[in-house]
Tab-separated table of N, CA and C in Angstrom:
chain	number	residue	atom	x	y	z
A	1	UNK	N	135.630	76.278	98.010
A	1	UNK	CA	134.978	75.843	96.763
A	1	UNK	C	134.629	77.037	95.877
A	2	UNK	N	134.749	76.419	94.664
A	2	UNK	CA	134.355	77.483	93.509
A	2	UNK	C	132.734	78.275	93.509
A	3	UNK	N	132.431	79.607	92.952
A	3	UNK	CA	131.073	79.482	93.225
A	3	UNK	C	130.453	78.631	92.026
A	4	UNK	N	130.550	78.385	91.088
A	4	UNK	CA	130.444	77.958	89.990
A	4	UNK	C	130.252	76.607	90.682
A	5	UNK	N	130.699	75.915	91.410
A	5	UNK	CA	130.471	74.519	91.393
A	5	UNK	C	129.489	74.689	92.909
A	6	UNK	N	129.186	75.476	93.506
A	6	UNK	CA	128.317	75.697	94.283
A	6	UNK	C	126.795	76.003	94.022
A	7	UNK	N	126.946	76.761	92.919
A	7	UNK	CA	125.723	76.886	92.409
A	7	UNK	C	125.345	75.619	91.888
A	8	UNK	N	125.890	74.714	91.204
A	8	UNK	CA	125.662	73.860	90.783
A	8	UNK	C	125.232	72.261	91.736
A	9	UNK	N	125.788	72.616	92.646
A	9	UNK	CA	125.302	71.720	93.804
A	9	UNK	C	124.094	71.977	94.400
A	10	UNK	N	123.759	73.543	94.961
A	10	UNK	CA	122.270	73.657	95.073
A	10	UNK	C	121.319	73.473	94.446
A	11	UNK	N	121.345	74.218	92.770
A	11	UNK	CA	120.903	73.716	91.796
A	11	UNK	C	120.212	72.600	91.892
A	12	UNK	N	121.391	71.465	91.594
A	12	UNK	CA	120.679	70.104	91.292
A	12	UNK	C	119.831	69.817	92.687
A	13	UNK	N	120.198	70.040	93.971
A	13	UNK	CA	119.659	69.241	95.178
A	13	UNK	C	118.109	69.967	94.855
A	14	UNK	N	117.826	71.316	94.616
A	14	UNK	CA	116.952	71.618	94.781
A	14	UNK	C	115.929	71.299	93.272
A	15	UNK	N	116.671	71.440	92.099
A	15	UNK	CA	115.739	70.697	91.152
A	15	UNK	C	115.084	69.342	91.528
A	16	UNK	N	115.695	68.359	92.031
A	16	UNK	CA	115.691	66.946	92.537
A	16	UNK	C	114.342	67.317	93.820
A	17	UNK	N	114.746	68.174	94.414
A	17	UNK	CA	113.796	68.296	95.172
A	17	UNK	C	111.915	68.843	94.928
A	18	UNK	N	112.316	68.908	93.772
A	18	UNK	CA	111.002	69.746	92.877
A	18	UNK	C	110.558	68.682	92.277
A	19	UNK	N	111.443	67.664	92.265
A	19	UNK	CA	111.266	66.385	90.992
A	19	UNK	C	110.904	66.904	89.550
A	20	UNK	N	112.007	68.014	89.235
A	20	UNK	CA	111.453	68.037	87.980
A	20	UNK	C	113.544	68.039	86.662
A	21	UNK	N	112.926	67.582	85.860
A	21	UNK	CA	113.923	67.102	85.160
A	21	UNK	C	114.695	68.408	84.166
A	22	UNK	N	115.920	68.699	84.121
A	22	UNK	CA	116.632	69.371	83.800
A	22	UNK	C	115.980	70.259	82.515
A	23	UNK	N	114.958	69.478	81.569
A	23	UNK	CA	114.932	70.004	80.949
A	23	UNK	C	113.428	70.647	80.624
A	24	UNK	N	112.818	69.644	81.840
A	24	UNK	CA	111.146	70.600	82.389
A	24	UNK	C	111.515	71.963	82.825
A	25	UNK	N	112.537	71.683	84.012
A	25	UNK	CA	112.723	73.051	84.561
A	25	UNK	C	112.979	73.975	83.735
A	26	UNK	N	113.929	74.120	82.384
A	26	UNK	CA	114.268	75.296	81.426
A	26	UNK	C	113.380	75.187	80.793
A	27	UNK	N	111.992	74.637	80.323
A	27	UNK	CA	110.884	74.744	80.082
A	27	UNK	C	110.065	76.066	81.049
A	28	UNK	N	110.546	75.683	81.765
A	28	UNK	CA	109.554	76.351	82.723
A	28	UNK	C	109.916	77.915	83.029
A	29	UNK	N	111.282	77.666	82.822
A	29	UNK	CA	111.863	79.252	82.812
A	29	UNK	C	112.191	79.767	81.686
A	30	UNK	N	111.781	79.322	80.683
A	30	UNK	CA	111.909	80.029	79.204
A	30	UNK	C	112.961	79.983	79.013
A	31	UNK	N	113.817	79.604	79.126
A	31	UNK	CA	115.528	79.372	78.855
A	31	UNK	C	115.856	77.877	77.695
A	32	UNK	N	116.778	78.054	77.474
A	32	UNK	CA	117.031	76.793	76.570
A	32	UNK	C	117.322	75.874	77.076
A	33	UNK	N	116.796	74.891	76.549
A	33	UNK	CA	116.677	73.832	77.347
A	33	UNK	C	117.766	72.744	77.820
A	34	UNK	N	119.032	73.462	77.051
A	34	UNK	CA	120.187	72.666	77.496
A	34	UNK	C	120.644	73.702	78.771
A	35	UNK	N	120.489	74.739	79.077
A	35	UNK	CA	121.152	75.711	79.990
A	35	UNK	C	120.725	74.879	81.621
A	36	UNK	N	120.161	74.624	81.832
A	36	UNK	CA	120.027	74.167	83.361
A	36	UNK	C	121.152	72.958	83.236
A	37	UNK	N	121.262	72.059	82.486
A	37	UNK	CA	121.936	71.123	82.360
A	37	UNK	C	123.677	71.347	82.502
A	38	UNK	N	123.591	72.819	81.391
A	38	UNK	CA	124.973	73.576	81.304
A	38	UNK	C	125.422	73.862	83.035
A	39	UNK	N	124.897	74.527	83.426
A	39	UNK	CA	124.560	75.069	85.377
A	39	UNK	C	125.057	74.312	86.040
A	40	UNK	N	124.655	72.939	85.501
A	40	UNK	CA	125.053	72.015	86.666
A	40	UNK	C	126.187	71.588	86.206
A	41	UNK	N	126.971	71.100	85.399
A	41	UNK	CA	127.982	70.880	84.918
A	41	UNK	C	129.084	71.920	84.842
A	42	UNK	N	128.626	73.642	85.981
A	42	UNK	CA	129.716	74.438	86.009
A	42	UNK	C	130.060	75.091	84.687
A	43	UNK	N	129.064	75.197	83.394
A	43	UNK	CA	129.910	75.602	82.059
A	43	UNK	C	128.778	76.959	81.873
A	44	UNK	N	128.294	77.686	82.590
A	44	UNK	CA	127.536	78.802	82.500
A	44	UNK	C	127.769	80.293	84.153
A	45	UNK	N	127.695	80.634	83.824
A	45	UNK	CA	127.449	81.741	84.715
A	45	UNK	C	126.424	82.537	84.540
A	46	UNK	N	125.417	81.869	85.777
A	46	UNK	CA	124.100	82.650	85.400
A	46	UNK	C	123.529	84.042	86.070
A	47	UNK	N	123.022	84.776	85.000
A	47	UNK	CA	122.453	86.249	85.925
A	47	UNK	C	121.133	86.012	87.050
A	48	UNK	N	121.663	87.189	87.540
A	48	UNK	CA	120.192	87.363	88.541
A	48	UNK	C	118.895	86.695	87.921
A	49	UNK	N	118.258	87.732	86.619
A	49	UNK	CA	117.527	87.218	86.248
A	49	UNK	C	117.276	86.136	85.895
A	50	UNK	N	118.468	85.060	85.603
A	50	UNK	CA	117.508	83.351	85.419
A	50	UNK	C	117.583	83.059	86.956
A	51	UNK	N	118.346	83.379	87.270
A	51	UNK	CA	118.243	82.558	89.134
A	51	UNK	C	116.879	82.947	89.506
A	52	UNK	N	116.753	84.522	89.424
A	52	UNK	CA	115.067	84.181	89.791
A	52	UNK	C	114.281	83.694	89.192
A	53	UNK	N	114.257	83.479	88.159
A	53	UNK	CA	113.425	82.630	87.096
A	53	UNK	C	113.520	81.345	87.869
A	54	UNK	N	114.856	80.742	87.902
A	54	UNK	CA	114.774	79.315	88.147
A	54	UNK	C	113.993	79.221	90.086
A	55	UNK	N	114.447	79.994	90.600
A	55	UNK	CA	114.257	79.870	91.829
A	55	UNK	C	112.604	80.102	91.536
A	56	UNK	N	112.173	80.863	91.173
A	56	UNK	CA	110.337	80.948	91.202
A	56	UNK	C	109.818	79.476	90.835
A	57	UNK	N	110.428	79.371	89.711
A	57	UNK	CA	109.605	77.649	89.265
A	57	UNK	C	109.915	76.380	90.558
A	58	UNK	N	111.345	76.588	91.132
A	58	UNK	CA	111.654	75.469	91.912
A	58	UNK	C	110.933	75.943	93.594
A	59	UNK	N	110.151	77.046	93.445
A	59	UNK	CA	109.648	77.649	94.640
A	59	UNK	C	110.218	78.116	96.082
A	60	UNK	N	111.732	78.104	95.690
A	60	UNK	CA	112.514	78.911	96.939
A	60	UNK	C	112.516	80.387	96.637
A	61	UNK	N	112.995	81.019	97.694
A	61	UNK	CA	113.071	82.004	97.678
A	61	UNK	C	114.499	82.438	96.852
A	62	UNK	N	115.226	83.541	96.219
A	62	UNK	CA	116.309	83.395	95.793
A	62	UNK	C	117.285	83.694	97.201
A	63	UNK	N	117.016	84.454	97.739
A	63	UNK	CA	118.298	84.783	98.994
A	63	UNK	C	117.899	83.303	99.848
A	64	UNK	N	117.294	82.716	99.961
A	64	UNK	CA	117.494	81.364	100.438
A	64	UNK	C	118.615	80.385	99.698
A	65	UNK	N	118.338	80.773	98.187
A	65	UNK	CA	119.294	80.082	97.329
A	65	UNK	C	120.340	80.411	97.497
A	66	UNK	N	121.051	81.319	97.713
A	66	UNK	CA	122.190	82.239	98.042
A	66	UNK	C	122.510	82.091	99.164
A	67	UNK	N	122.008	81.655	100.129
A	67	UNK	CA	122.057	81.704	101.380
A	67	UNK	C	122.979	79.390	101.249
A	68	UNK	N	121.881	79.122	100.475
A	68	UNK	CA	122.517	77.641	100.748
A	68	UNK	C	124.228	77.449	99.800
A	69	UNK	N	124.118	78.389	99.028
A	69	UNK	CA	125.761	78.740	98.264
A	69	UNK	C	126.620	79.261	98.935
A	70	UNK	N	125.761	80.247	99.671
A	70	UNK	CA	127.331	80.574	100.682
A	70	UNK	C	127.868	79.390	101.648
A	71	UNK	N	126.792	79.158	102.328
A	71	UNK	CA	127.200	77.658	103.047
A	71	UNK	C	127.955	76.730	102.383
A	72	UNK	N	127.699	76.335	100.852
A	72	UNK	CA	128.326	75.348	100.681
A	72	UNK	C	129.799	75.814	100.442
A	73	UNK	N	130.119	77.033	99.915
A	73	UNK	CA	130.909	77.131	99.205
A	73	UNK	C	132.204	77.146	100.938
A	74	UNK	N	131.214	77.818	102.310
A	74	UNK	CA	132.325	77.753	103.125
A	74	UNK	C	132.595	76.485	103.669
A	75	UNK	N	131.709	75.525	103.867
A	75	UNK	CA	132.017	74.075	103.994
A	75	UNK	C	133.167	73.147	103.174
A	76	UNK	N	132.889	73.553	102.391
A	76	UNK	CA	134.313	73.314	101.502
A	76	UNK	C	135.611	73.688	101.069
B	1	UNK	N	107.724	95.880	91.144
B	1	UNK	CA	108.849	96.739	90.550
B	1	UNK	C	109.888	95.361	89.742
B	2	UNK	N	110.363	95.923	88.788
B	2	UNK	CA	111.585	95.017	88.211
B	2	UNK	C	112.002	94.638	88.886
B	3	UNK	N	113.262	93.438	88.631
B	3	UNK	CA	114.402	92.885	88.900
B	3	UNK	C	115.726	93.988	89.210
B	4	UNK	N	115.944	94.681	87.643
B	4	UNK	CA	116.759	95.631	87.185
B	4	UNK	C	117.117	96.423	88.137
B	5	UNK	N	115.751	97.415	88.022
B	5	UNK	CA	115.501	98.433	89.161
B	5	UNK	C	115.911	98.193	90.545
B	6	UNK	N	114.828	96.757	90.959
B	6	UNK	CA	115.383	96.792	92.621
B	6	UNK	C	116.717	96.507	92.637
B	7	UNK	N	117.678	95.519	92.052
B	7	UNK	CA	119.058	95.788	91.867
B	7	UNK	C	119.988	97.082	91.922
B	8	UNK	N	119.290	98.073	91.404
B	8	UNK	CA	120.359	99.162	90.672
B	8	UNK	C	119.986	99.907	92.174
B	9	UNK	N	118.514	100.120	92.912
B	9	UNK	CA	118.260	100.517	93.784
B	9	UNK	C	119.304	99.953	95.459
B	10	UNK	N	119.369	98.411	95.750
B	10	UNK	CA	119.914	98.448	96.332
B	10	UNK	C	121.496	98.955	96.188
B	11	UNK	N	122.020	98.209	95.478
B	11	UNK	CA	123.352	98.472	94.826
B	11	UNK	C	124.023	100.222	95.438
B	12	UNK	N	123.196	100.544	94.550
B	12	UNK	CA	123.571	102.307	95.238
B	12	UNK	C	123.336	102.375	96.048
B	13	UNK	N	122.267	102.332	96.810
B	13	UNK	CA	122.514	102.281	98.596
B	13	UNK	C	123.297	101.948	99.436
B	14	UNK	N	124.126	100.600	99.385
B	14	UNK	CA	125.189	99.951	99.439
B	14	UNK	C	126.154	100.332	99.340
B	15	UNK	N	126.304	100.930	98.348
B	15	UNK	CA	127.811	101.326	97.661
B	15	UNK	C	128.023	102.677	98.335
B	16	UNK	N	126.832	103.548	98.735
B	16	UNK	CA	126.737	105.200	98.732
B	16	UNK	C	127.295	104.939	100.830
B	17	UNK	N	126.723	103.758	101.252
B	17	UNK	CA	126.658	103.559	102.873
B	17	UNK	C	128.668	102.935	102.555
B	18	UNK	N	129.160	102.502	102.253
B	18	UNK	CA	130.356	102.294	101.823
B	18	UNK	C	131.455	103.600	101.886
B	19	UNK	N	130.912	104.574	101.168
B	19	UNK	CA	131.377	105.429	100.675
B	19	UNK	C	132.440	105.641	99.795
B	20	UNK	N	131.794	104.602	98.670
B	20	UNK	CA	132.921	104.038	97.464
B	20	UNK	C	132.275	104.603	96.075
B	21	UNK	N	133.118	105.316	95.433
B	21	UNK	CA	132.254	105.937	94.058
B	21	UNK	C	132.512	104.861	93.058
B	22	UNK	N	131.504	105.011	92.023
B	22	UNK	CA	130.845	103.557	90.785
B	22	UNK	C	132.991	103.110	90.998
B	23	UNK	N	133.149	104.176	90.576
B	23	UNK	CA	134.521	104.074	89.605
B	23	UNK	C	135.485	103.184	90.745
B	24	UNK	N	135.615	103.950	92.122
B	24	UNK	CA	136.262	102.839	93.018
B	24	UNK	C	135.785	101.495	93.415
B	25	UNK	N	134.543	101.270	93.263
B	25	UNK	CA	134.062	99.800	93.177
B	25	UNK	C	134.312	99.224	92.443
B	26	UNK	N	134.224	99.758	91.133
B	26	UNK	CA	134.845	98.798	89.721
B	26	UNK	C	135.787	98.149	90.048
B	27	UNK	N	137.191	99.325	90.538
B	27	UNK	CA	138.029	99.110	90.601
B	27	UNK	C	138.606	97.777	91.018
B	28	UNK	N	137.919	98.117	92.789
B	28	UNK	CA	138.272	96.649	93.245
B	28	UNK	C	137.646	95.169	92.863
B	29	UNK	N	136.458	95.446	92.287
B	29	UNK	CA	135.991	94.186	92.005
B	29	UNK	C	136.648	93.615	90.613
B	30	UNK	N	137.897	94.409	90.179
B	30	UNK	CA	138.068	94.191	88.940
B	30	UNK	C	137.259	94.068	87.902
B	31	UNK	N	136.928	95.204	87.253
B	31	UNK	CA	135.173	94.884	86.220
B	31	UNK	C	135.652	96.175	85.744
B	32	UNK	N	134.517	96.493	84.416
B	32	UNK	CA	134.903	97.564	83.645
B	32	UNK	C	134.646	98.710	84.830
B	33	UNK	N	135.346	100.076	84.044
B	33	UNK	CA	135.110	100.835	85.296
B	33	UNK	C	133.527	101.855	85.151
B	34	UNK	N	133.021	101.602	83.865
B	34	UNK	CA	131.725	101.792	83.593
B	34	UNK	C	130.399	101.227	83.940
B	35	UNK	N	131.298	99.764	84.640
B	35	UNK	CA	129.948	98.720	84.789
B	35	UNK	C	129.284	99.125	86.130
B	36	UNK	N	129.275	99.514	86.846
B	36	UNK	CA	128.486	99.853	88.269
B	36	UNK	C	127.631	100.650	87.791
B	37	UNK	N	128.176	101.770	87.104
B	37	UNK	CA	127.671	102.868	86.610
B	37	UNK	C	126.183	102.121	86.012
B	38	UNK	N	126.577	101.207	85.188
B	38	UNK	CA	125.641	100.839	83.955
B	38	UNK	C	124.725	99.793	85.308
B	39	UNK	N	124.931	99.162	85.754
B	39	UNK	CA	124.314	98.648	86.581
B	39	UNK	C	123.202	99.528	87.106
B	40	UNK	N	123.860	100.442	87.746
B	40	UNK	CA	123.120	101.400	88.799
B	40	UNK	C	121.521	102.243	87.607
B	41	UNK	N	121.960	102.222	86.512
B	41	UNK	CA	121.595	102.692	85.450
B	41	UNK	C	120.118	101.517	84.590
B	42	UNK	N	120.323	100.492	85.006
B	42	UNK	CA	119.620	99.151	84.307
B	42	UNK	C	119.971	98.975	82.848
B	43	UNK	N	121.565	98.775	82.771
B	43	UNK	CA	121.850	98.796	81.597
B	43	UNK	C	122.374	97.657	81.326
B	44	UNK	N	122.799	97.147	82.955
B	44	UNK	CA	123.409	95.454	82.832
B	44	UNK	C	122.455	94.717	83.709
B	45	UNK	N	123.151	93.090	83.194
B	45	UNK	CA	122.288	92.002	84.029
B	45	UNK	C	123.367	91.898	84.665
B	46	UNK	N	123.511	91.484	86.262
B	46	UNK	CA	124.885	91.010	86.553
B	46	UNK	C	124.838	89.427	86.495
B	47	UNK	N	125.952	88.795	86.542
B	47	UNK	CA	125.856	87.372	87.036
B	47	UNK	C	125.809	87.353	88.639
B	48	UNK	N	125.932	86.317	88.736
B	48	UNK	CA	125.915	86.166	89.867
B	48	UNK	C	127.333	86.218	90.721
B	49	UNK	N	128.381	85.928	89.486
B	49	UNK	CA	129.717	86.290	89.657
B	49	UNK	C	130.175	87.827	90.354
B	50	UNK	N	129.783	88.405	89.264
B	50	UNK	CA	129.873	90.041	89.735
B	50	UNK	C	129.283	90.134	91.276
B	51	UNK	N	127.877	89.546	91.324
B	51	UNK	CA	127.273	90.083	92.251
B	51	UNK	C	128.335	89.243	93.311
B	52	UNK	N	128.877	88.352	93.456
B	52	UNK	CA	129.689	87.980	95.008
B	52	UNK	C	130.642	88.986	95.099
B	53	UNK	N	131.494	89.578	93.969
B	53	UNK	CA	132.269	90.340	93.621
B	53	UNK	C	132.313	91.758	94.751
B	54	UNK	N	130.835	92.175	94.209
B	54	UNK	CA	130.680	93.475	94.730
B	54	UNK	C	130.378	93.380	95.730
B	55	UNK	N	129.467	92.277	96.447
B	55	UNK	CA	129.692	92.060	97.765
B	55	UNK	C	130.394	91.678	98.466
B	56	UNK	N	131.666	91.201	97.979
B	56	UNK	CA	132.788	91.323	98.777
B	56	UNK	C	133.775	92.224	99.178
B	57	UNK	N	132.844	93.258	98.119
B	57	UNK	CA	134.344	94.806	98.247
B	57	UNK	C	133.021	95.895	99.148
B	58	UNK	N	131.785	95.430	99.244
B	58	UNK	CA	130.541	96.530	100.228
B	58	UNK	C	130.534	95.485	101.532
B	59	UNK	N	131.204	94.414	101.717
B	59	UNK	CA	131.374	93.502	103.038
B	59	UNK	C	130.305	93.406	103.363
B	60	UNK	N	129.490	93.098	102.283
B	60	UNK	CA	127.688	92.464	102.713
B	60	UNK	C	127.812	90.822	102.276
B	61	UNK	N	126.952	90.346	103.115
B	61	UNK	CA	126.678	88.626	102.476
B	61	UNK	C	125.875	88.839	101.053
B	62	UNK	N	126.294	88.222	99.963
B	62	UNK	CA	125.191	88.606	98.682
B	62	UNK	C	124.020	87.969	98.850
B	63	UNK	N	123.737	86.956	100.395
B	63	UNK	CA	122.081	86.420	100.488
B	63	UNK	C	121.205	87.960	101.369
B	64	UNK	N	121.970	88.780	101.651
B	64	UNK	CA	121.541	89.816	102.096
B	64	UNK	C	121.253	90.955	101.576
B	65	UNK	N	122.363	90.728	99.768
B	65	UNK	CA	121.888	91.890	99.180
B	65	UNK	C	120.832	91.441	98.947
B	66	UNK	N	120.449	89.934	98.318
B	66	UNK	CA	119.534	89.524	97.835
B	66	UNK	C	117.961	89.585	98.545
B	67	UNK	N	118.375	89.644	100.034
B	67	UNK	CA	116.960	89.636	100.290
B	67	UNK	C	116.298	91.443	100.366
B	68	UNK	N	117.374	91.882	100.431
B	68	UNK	CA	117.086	93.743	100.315
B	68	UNK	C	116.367	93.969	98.564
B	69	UNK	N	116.741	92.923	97.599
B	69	UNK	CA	116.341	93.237	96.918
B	69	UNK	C	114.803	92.603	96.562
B	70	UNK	N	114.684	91.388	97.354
B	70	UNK	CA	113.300	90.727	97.392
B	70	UNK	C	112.113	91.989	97.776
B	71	UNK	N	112.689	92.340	99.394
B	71	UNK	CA	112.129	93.076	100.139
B	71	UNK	C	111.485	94.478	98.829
B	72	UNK	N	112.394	95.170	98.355
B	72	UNK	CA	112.587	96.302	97.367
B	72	UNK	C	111.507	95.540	96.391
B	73	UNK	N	111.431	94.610	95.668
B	73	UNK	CA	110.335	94.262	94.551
B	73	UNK	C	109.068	93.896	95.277
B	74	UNK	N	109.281	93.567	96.444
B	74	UNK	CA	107.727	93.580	96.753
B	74	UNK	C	107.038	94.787	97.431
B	75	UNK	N	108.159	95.143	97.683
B	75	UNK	CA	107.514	96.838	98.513
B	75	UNK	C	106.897	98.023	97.326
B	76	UNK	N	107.220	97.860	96.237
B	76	UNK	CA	106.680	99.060	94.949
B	76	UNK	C	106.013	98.172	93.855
């Protein structure tokens, strides 16, 4: 699997898991508010710095996040 | 400590335990041959693209660079 569509699979499981809505979360990380939405739909490539952004608000750690991308991406 | 910093900090450590100069890392990760440099420097953000990139040519997991770099921002 692509990483691009990996990120985008953790992404959403773990926004969902925060219960917070695509466009609370880029609220929350100062980002525009269509970009989390972009993420998941694979049409962005995001830097370190929003991943930790996003990962602080959704309260994982980021190498946890990274850690569930590598998995997915070798599962597939 | 920054993001930037602990990045540019592990990165060179990595790369220096490798024993790959900016310019031969570029190389293989296919990327400008300035960009490590500028990295190492806090002159770039990487994506997250780059970053699997370069950890696939320093044969580290990137949830490992990542947590060297957690470790690195909370230690200064």
């Amino acid at each position: 699997m692509e990483l691009e569509k990996a990120i985008a699979i953790v992404l959403k499981r773990n926004r969902l898991n925060s219960k917070l809505s695509q466009e609370e979360l880029a609220h929350r990380c100062e980002i525009d508010r269509t970009y989390i939405s972009l993420l998941e739909r694979e049409k962005r490539k995001p830097t370190l710095n929003v991943l930790f952004k996003i990962c602080e608000n959704l309260k994982i750690k980021p190498s946890d996040f990274i850690s569930e991308v590598e998995k997915t991406i070798e599962e597939n």
